[in-house]
PDB file of C-alpha atoms in Angstrom:
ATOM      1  CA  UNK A   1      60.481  35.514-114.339  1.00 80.00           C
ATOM      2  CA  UNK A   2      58.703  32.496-114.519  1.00 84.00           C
ATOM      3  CA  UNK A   3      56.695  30.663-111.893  1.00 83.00           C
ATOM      4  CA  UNK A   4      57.643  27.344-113.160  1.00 82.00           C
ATOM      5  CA  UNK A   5      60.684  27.907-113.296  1.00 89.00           C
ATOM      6  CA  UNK A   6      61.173  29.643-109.928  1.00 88.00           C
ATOM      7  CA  UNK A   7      59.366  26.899-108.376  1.00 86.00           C
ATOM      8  CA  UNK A   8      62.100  24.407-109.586  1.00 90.00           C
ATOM      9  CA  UNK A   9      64.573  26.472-108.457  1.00 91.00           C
ATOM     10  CA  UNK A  10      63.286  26.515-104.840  1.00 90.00           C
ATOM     11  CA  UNK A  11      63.046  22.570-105.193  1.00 91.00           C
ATOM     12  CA  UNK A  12      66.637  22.010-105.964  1.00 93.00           C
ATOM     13  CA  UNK A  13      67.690  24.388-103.338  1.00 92.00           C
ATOM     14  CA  UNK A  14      65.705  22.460-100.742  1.00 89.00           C
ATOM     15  CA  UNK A  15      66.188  18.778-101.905  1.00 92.00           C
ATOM     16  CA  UNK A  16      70.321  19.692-102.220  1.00 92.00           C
ATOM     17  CA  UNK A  17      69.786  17.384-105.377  1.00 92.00           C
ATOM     18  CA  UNK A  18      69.147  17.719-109.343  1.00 93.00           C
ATOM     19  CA  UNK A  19      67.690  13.966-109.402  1.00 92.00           C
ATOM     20  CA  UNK A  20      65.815  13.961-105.874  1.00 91.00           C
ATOM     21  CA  UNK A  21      63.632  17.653-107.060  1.00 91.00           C
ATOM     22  CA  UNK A  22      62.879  15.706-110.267  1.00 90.00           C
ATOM     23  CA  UNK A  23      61.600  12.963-108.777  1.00 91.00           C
ATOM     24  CA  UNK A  24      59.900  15.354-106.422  1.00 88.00           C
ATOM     25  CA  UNK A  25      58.184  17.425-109.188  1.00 89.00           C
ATOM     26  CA  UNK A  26      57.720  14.426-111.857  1.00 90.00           C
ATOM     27  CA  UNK A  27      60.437  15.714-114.015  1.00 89.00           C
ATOM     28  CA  UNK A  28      63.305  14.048-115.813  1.00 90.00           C
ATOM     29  CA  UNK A  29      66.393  15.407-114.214  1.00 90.00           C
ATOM     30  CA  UNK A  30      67.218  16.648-117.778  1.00 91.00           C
ATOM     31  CA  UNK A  31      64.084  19.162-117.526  1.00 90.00           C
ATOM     32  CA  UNK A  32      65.698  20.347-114.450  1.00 90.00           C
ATOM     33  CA  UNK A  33      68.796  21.043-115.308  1.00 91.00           C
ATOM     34  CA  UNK A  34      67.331  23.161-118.296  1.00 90.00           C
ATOM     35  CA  UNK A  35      64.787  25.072-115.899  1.00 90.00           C
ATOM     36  CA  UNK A  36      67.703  26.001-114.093  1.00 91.00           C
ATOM     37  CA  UNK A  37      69.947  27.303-117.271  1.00 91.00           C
ATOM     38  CA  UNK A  38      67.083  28.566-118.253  1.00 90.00           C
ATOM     39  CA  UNK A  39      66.854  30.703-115.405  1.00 90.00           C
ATOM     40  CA  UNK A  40      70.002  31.484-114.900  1.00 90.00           C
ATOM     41  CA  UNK A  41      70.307  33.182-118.120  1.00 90.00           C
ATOM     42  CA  UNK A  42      67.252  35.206-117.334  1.00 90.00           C
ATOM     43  CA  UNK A  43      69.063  36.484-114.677  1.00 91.00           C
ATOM     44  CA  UNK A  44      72.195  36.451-115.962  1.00 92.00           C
ATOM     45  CA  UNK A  45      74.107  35.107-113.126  1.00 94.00           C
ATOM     46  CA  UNK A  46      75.146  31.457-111.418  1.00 92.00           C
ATOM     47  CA  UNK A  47      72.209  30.628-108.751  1.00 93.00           C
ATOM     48  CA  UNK A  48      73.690  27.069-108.075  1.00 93.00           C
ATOM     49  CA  UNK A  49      76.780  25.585-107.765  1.00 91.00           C
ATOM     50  CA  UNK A  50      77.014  21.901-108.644  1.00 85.00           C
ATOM     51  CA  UNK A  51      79.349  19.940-106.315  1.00 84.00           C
ATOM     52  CA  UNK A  52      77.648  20.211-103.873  1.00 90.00           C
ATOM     53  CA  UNK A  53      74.684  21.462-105.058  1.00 91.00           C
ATOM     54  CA  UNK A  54      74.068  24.690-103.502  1.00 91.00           C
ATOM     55  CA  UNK A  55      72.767  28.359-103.892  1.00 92.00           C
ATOM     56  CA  UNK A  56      75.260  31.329-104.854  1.00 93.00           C
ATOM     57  CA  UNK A  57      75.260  34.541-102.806  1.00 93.00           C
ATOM     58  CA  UNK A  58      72.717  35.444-105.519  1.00 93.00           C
ATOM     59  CA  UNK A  59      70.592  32.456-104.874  1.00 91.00           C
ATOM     60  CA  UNK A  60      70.360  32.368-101.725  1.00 91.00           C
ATOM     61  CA  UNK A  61      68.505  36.236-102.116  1.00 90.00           C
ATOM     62  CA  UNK A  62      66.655  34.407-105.063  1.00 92.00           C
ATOM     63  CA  UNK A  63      65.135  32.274-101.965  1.00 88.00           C
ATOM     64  CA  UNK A  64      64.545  35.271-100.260  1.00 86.00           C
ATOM     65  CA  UNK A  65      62.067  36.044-102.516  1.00 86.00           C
ATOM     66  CA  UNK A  66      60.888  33.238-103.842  1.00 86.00           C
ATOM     67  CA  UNK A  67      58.759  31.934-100.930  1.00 80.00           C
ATOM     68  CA  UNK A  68      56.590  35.083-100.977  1.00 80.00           C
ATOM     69  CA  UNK A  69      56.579  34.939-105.149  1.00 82.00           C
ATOM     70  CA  UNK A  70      55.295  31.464-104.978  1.00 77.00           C
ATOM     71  CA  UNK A  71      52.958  32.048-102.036  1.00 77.00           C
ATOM     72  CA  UNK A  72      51.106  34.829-103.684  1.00 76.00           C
ATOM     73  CA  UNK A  73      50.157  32.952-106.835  1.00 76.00           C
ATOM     74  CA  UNK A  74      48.759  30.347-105.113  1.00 74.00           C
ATOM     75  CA  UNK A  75      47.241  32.820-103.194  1.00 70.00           C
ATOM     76  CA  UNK A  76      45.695  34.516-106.004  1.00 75.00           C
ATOM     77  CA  UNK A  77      44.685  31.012-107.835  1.00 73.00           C
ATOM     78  CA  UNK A  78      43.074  29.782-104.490  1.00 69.00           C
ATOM     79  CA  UNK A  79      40.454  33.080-104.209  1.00 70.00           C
ATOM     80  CA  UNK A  80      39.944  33.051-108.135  1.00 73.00           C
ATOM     81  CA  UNK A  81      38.950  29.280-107.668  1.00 70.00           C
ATOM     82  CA  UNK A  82      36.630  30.262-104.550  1.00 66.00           C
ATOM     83  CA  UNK A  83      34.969  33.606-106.457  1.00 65.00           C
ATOM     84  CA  UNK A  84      33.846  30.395-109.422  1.00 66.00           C
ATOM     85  CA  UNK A  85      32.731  27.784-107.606  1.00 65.00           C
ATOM     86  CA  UNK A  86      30.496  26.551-105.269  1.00 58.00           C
ATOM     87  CA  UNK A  87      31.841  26.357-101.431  1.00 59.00           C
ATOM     88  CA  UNK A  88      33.104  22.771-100.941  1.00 59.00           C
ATOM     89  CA  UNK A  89      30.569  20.556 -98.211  1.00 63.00           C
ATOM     90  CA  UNK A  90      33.692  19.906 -95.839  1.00 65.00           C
ATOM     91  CA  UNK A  91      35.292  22.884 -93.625  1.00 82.00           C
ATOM     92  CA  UNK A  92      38.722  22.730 -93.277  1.00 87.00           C
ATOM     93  CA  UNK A  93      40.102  24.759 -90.317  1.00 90.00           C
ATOM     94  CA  UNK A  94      43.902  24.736 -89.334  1.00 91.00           C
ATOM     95  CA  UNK A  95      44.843  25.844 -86.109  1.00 92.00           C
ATOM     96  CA  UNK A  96      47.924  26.613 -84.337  1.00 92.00           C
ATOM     97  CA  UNK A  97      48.865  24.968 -81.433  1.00 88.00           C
ATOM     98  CA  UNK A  98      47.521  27.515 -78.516  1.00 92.00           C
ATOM     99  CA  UNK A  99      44.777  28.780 -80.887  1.00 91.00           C
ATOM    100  CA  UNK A 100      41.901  26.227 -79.913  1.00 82.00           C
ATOM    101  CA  UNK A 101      38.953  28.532 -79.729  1.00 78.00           C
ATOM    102  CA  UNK A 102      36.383  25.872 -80.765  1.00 72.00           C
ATOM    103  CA  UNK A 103      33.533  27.747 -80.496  1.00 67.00           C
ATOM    104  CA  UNK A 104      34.303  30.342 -83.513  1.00 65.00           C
ATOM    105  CA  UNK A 105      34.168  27.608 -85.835  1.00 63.00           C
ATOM    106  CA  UNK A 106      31.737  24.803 -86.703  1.00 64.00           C
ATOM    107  CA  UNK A 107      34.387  22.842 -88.373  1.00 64.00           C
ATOM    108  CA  UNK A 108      34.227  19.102 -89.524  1.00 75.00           C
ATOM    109  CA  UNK A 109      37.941  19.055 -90.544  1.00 84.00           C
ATOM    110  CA  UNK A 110      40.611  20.245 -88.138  1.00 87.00           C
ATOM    111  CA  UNK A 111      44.587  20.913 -88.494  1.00 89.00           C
ATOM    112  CA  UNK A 112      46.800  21.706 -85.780  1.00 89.00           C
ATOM    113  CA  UNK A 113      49.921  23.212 -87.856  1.00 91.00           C
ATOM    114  CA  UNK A 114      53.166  25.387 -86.804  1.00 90.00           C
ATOM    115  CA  UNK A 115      51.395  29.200 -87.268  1.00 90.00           C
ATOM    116  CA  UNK A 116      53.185  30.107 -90.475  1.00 88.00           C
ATOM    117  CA  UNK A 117      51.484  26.655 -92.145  1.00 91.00           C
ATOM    118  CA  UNK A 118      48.326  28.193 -91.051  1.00 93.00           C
ATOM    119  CA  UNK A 119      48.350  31.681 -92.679  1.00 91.00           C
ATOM    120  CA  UNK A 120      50.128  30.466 -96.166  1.00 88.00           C
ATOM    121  CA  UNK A 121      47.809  27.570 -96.105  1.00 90.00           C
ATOM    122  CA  UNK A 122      44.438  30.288 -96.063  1.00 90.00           C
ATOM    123  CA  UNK A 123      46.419  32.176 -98.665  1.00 86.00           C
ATOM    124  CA  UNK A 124      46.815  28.971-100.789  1.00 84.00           C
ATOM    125  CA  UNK A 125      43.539  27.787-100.278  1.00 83.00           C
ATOM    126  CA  UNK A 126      44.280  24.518 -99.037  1.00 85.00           C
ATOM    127  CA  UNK A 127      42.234  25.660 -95.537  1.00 90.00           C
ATOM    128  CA  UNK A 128      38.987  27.074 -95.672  1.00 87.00           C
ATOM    129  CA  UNK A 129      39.806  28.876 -92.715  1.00 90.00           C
ATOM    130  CA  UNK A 130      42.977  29.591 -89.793  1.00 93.00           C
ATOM    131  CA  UNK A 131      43.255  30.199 -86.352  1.00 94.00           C
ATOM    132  CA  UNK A 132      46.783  31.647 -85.564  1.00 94.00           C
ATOM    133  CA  UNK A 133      48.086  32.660 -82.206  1.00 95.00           C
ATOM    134  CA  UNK A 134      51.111  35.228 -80.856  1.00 94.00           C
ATOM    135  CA  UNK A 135      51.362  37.882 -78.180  1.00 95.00           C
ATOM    136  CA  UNK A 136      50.381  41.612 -78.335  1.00 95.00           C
ATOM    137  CA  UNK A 137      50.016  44.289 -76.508  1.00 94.00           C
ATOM    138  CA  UNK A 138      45.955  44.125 -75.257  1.00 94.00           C
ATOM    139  CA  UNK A 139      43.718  44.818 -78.752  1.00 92.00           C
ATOM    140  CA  UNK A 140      46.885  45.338 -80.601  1.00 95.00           C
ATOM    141  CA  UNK A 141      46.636  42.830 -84.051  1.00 94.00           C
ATOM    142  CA  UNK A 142      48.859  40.039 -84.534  1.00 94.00           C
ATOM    143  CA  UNK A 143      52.161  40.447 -86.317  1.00 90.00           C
ATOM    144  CA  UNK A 144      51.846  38.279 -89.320  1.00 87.00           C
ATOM    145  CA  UNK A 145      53.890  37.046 -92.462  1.00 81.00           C
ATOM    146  CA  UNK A 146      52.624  39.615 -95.477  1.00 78.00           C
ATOM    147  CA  UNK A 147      51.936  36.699 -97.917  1.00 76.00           C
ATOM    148  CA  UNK A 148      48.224  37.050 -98.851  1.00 76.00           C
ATOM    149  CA  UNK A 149      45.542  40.046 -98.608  1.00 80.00           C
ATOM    150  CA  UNK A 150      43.416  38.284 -95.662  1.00 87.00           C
ATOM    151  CA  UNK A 151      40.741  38.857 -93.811  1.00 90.00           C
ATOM    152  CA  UNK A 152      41.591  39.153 -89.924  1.00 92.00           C
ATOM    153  CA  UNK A 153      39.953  39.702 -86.965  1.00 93.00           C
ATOM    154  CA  UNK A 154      40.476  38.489 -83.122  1.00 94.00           C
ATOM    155  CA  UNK A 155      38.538  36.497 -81.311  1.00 93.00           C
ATOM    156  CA  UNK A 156      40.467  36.384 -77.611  1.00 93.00           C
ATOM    157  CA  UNK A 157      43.052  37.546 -75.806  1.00 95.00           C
ATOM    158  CA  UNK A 158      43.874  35.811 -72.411  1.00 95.00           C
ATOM    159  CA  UNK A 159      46.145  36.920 -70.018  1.00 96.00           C
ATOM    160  CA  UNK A 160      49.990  34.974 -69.741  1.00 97.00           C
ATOM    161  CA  UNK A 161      52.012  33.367 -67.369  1.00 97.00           C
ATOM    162  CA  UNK A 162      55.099  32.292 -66.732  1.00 97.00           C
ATOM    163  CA  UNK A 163      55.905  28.593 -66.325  1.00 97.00           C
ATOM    164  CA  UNK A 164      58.432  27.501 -63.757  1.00 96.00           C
ATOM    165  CA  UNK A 165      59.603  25.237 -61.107  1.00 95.00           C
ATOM    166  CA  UNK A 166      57.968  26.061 -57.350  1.00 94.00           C
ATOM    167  CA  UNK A 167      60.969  26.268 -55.847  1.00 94.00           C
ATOM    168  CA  UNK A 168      61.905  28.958 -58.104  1.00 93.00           C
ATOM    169  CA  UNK A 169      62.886  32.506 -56.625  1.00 92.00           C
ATOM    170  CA  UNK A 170      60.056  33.931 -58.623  1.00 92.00           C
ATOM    171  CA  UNK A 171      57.101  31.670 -57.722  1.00 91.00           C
ATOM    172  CA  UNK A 172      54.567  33.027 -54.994  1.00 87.00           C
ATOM    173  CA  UNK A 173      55.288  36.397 -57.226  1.00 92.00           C
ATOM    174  CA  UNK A 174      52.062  38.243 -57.761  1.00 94.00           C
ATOM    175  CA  UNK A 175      53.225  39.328 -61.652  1.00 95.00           C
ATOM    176  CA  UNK A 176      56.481  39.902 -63.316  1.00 96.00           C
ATOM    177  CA  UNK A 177      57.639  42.149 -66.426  1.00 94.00           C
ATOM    178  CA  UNK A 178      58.761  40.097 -69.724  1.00 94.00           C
ATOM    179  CA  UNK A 179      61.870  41.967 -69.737  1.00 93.00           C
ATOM    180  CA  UNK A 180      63.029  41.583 -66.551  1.00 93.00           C
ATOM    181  CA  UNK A 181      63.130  37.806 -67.683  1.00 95.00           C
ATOM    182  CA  UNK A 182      65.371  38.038 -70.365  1.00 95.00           C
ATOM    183  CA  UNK A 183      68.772  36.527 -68.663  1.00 95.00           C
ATOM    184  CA  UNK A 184      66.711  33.544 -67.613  1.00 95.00           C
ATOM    185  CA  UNK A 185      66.977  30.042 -69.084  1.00 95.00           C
ATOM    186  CA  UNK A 186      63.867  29.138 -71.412  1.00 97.00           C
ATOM    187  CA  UNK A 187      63.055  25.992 -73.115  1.00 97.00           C
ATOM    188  CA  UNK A 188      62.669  26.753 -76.756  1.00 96.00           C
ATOM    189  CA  UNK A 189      59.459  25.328 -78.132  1.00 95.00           C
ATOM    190  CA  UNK A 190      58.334  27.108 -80.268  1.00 92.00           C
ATOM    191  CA  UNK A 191      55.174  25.168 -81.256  1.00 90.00           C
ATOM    192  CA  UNK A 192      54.071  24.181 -77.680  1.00 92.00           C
ATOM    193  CA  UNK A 193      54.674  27.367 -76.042  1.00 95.00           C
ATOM    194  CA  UNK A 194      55.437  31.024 -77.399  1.00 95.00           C
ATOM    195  CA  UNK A 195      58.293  31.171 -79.446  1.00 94.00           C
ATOM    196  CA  UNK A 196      61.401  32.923 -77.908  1.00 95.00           C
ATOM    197  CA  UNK A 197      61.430  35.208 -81.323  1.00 93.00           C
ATOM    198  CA  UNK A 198      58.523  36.695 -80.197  1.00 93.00           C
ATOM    199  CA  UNK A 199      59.406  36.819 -76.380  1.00 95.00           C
ATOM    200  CA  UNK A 200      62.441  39.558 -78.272  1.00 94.00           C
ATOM    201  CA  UNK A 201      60.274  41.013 -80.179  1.00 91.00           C
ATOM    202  CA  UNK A 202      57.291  41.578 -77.408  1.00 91.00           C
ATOM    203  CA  UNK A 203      59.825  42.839 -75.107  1.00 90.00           C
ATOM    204  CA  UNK A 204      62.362  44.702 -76.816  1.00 89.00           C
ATOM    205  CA  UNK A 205      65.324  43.482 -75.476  1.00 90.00           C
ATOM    206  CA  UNK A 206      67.415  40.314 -76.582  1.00 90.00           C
ATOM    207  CA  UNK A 207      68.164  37.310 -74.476  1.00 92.00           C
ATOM    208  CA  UNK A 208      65.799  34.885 -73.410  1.00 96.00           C
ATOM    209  CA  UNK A 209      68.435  32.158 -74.092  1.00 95.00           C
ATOM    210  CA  UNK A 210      67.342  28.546 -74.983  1.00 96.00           C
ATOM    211  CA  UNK A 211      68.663  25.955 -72.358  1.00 95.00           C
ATOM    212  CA  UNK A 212      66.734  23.213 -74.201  1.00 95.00           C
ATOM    213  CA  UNK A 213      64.628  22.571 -77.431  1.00 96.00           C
ATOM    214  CA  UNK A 214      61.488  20.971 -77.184  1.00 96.00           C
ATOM    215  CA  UNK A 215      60.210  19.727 -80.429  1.00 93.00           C
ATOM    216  CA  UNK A 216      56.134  19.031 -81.124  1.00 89.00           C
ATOM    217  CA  UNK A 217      52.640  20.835 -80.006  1.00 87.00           C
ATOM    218  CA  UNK A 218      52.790  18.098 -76.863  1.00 90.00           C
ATOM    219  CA  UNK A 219      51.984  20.721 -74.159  1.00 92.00           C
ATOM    220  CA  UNK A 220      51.337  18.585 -71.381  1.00 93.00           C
ATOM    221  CA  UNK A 221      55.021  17.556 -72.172  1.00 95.00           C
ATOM    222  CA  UNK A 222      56.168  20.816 -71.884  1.00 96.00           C
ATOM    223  CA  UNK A 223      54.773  21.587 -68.960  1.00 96.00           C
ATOM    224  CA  UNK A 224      56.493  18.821 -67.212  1.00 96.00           C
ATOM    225  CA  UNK A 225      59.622  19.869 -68.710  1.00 96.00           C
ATOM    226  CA  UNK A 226      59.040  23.562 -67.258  1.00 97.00           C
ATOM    227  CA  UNK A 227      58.341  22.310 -64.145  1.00 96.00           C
ATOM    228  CA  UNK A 228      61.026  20.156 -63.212  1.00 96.00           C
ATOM    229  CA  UNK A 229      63.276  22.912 -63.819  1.00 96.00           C
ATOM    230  CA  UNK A 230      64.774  22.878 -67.443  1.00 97.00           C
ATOM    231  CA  UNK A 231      63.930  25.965 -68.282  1.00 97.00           C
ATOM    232  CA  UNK A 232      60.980  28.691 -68.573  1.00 97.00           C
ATOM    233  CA  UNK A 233      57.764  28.628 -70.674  1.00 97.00           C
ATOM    234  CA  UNK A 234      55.492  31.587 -71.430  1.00 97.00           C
ATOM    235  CA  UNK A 235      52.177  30.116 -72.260  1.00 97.00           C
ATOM    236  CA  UNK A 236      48.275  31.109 -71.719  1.00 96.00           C
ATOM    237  CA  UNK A 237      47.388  31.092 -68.173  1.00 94.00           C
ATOM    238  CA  UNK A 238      44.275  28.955 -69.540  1.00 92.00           C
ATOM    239  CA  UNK A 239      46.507  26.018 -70.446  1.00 93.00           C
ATOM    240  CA  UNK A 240      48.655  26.098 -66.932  1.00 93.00           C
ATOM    241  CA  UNK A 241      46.040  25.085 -64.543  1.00 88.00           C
ATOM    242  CA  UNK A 242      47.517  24.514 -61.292  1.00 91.00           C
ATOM    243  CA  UNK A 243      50.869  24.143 -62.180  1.00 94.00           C
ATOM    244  CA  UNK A 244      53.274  27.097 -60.481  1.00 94.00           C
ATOM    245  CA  UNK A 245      53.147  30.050 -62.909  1.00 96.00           C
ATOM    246  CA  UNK A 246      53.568  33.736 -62.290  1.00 97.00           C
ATOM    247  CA  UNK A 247      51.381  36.109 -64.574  1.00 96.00           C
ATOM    248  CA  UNK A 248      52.774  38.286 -66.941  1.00 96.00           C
ATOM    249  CA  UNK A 249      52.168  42.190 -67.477  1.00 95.00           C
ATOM    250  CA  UNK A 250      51.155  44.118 -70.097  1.00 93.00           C
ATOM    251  CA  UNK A 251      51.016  41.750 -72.697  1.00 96.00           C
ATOM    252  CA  UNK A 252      47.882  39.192 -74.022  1.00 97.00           C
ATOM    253  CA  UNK A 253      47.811  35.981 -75.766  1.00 96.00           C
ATOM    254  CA  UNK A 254      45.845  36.866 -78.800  1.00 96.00           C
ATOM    255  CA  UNK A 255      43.906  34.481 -80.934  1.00 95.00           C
ATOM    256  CA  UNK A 256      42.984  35.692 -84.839  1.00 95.00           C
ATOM    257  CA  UNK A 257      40.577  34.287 -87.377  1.00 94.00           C
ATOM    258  CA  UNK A 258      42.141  34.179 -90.854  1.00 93.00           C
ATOM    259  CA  UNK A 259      40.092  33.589 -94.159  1.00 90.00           C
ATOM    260  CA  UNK A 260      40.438  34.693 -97.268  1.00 82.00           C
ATOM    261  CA  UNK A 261      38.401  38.710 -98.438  1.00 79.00           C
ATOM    262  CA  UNK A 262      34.962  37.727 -98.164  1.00 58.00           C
ATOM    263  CA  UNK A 263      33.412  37.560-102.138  1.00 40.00           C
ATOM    264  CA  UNK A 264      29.805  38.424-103.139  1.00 38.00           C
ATOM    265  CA  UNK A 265      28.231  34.791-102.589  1.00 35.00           C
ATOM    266  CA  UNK A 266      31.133  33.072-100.813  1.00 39.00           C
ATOM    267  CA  UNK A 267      30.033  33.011 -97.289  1.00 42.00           C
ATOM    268  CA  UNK A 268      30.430  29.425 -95.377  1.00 43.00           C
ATOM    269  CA  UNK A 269      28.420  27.957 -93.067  1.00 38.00           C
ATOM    270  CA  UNK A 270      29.690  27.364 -89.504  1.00 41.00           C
ATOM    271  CA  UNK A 271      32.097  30.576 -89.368  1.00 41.00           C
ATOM    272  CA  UNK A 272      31.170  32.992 -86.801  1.00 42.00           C
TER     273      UNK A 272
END
C-alpha cells in the first residue's frame, strides 16, 4: 500500500472535499481523484462515496489504520534523520497541559499541546522532546497511544483531588474513592483537567457524566467553573491551591518524559 497514497486518502476523508485536500496537499484535484482510484483498486473495494464525499464501511476501517501507518513512517524518518545529523541548537519541548515539570528540561522552545500531539509529535520528530501527563496507580507507567518505539520514564507523581463547590456534601471530606464518584456531574475538559476517559478507565466503572464541556488548557478558568458549581474536576492537588478540593485515593497524577531511543552520539544538552 502506498504511503502517498494513503496519506491522500486520509486528507479527503478529513477535508470532506476532492478540491479542498488538493489545495491542502498542492495537488491538482485531478491527481487526487487518481490517488484515490488508484487505491481503490489496490484494495479492490469503494473507500469513498462521492455525493457527499464520505468513507465506506471499508474506509472508515481504512482510517482506522491509517493514523498509526502514517505516524510510524514519520516516526521512523524523524530517528533516521536524528542518527545523521548533528542535534539542532534549539530544544523543542511540548508539554501537556498539567505536565509543567520545568526543571527536567532546559528548554528554549516550549509547546503546550493536547497529550496525544505530544507523543506523535516525539515520534515524528517535530519535538525534540515531550512531557505527557495521565493518572496511574502510584509507579504504575502511563497508558499511552502505541505509535512510536520511545523512550519513557517518569519524573512525578503528585497526589489528586477533587474539585468542587464548598457547599458541596463532600467538602470538609478527608479523601474519597474515584468510583464512588461516578454518578456525579463533571465538567468535561479534557485538556484543562483529566479527561473523563481516563476517570473510566482509572476506575473501572462507567459514568462520570459530562454536565458541561470546557474547551482550552485555561485552568484558572476551570477552576472557577468547578467551583461555582457546574460540575466536578479531578486535577493535581498542586494546581488547586486553596480552592475546596477533597483528595483522591489510590491513584497519582503521573508526569512522563518522552524522547525518541537514545542513538550512539545523539545525546542533547539540557535533558535530565
Amino acid at each position: 500500500m502506498d504511503a502517498h497514497l494513503l496519506r491522500t486518502f486520509v486528507a479527503v476523508t478529513r477535508c470532506g472535499s476532492f478540491s479542498r485536500a488538493a489545495d491542502e496537499l498542492g495537488y491538482t484535484q485531478s491527481a487526487v481523484s487518481q490517488h484515490i482510484a488508484a487505491l481503490e483498486s489496490d484494495l479492490g473495494t469503494p473507500l469513498l462515496s462521492r455525493r457527499p464525499v464520505q468513507p465506506t464501511a471499508a474506509g472508515r476501517r481504512l482510517l482506522e489504520h491509517a493514523g498509526p501507518i502514517l505516524v510510524r513512517l514519520a516516526a521512523a524518518r524523524a530517528e533516521i534523520t536524528r542518527m545523521t545529523q548533528a542535534p539542532p541548537d534549539r530544544l523543542v519541548v511540548g508539554v501537556s497541559p498539567l505536565a509543567f515539570v520545568p526543571e527536567v528540561v532546559g528548554a528554549n522552545h516550549v509547546r503546550v499541546l493536547p497529550r496525544v500531539e505530544v507523543v506523535t509529535g516525539v515520534a515524528q520528530g517535530t519535538l525534540d522532546l515531550g512531557l505527557v501527563d495521565g493518572i496511574t496507580a502510584p509507579s504504575d507507567p502511563l497508558n499511552l497511544p502505541d505509535v512510536a518505539p520511545l523512550a519513557k520514564a517518569g519524573v512525578a507523581e503528585r497526589p489528586l483531588a477533587v474539585v468542587l463547590p464548598a457547599d458541596h456534601p463532600l467538602a470538609g471530606r478527608k479523601h474519597v474513592k474515584l468510583a464512588d464518584l461516578a454518578d456525579a456531574q463533571w465538567i468535561d475538559a479534557p485538556e484543562s483537567a483529566i479527561p473523563l476517559a481516563q476517570l473510566r478507565a482509572a476506575s473501572g466503572t462507567t459514568g462520570f457524566r459530562a454536565a458541561l464541556r470546557y474547551e482550552g488548557t485555561h485552568v484558572p478558568g476551570l477552576l472557577e467553573m468547578a467551583t461555582a458549581g457546574h460540575g466536578l474536576a479531578l486535577l493535581p492537588q498542586t494546581m488547586v491551591g486553596g480552592l475546596p478540593a477533597v483528595p483522591v485515593t489510590r491513584l497519582v497524577h503521573r508526569v512522563e518524559r518522552l524522547t525518541m531511543p537514545t542513538q550512539p552520539g545523539s545525546g542533547r544538552s539540557g535533558v535530565r
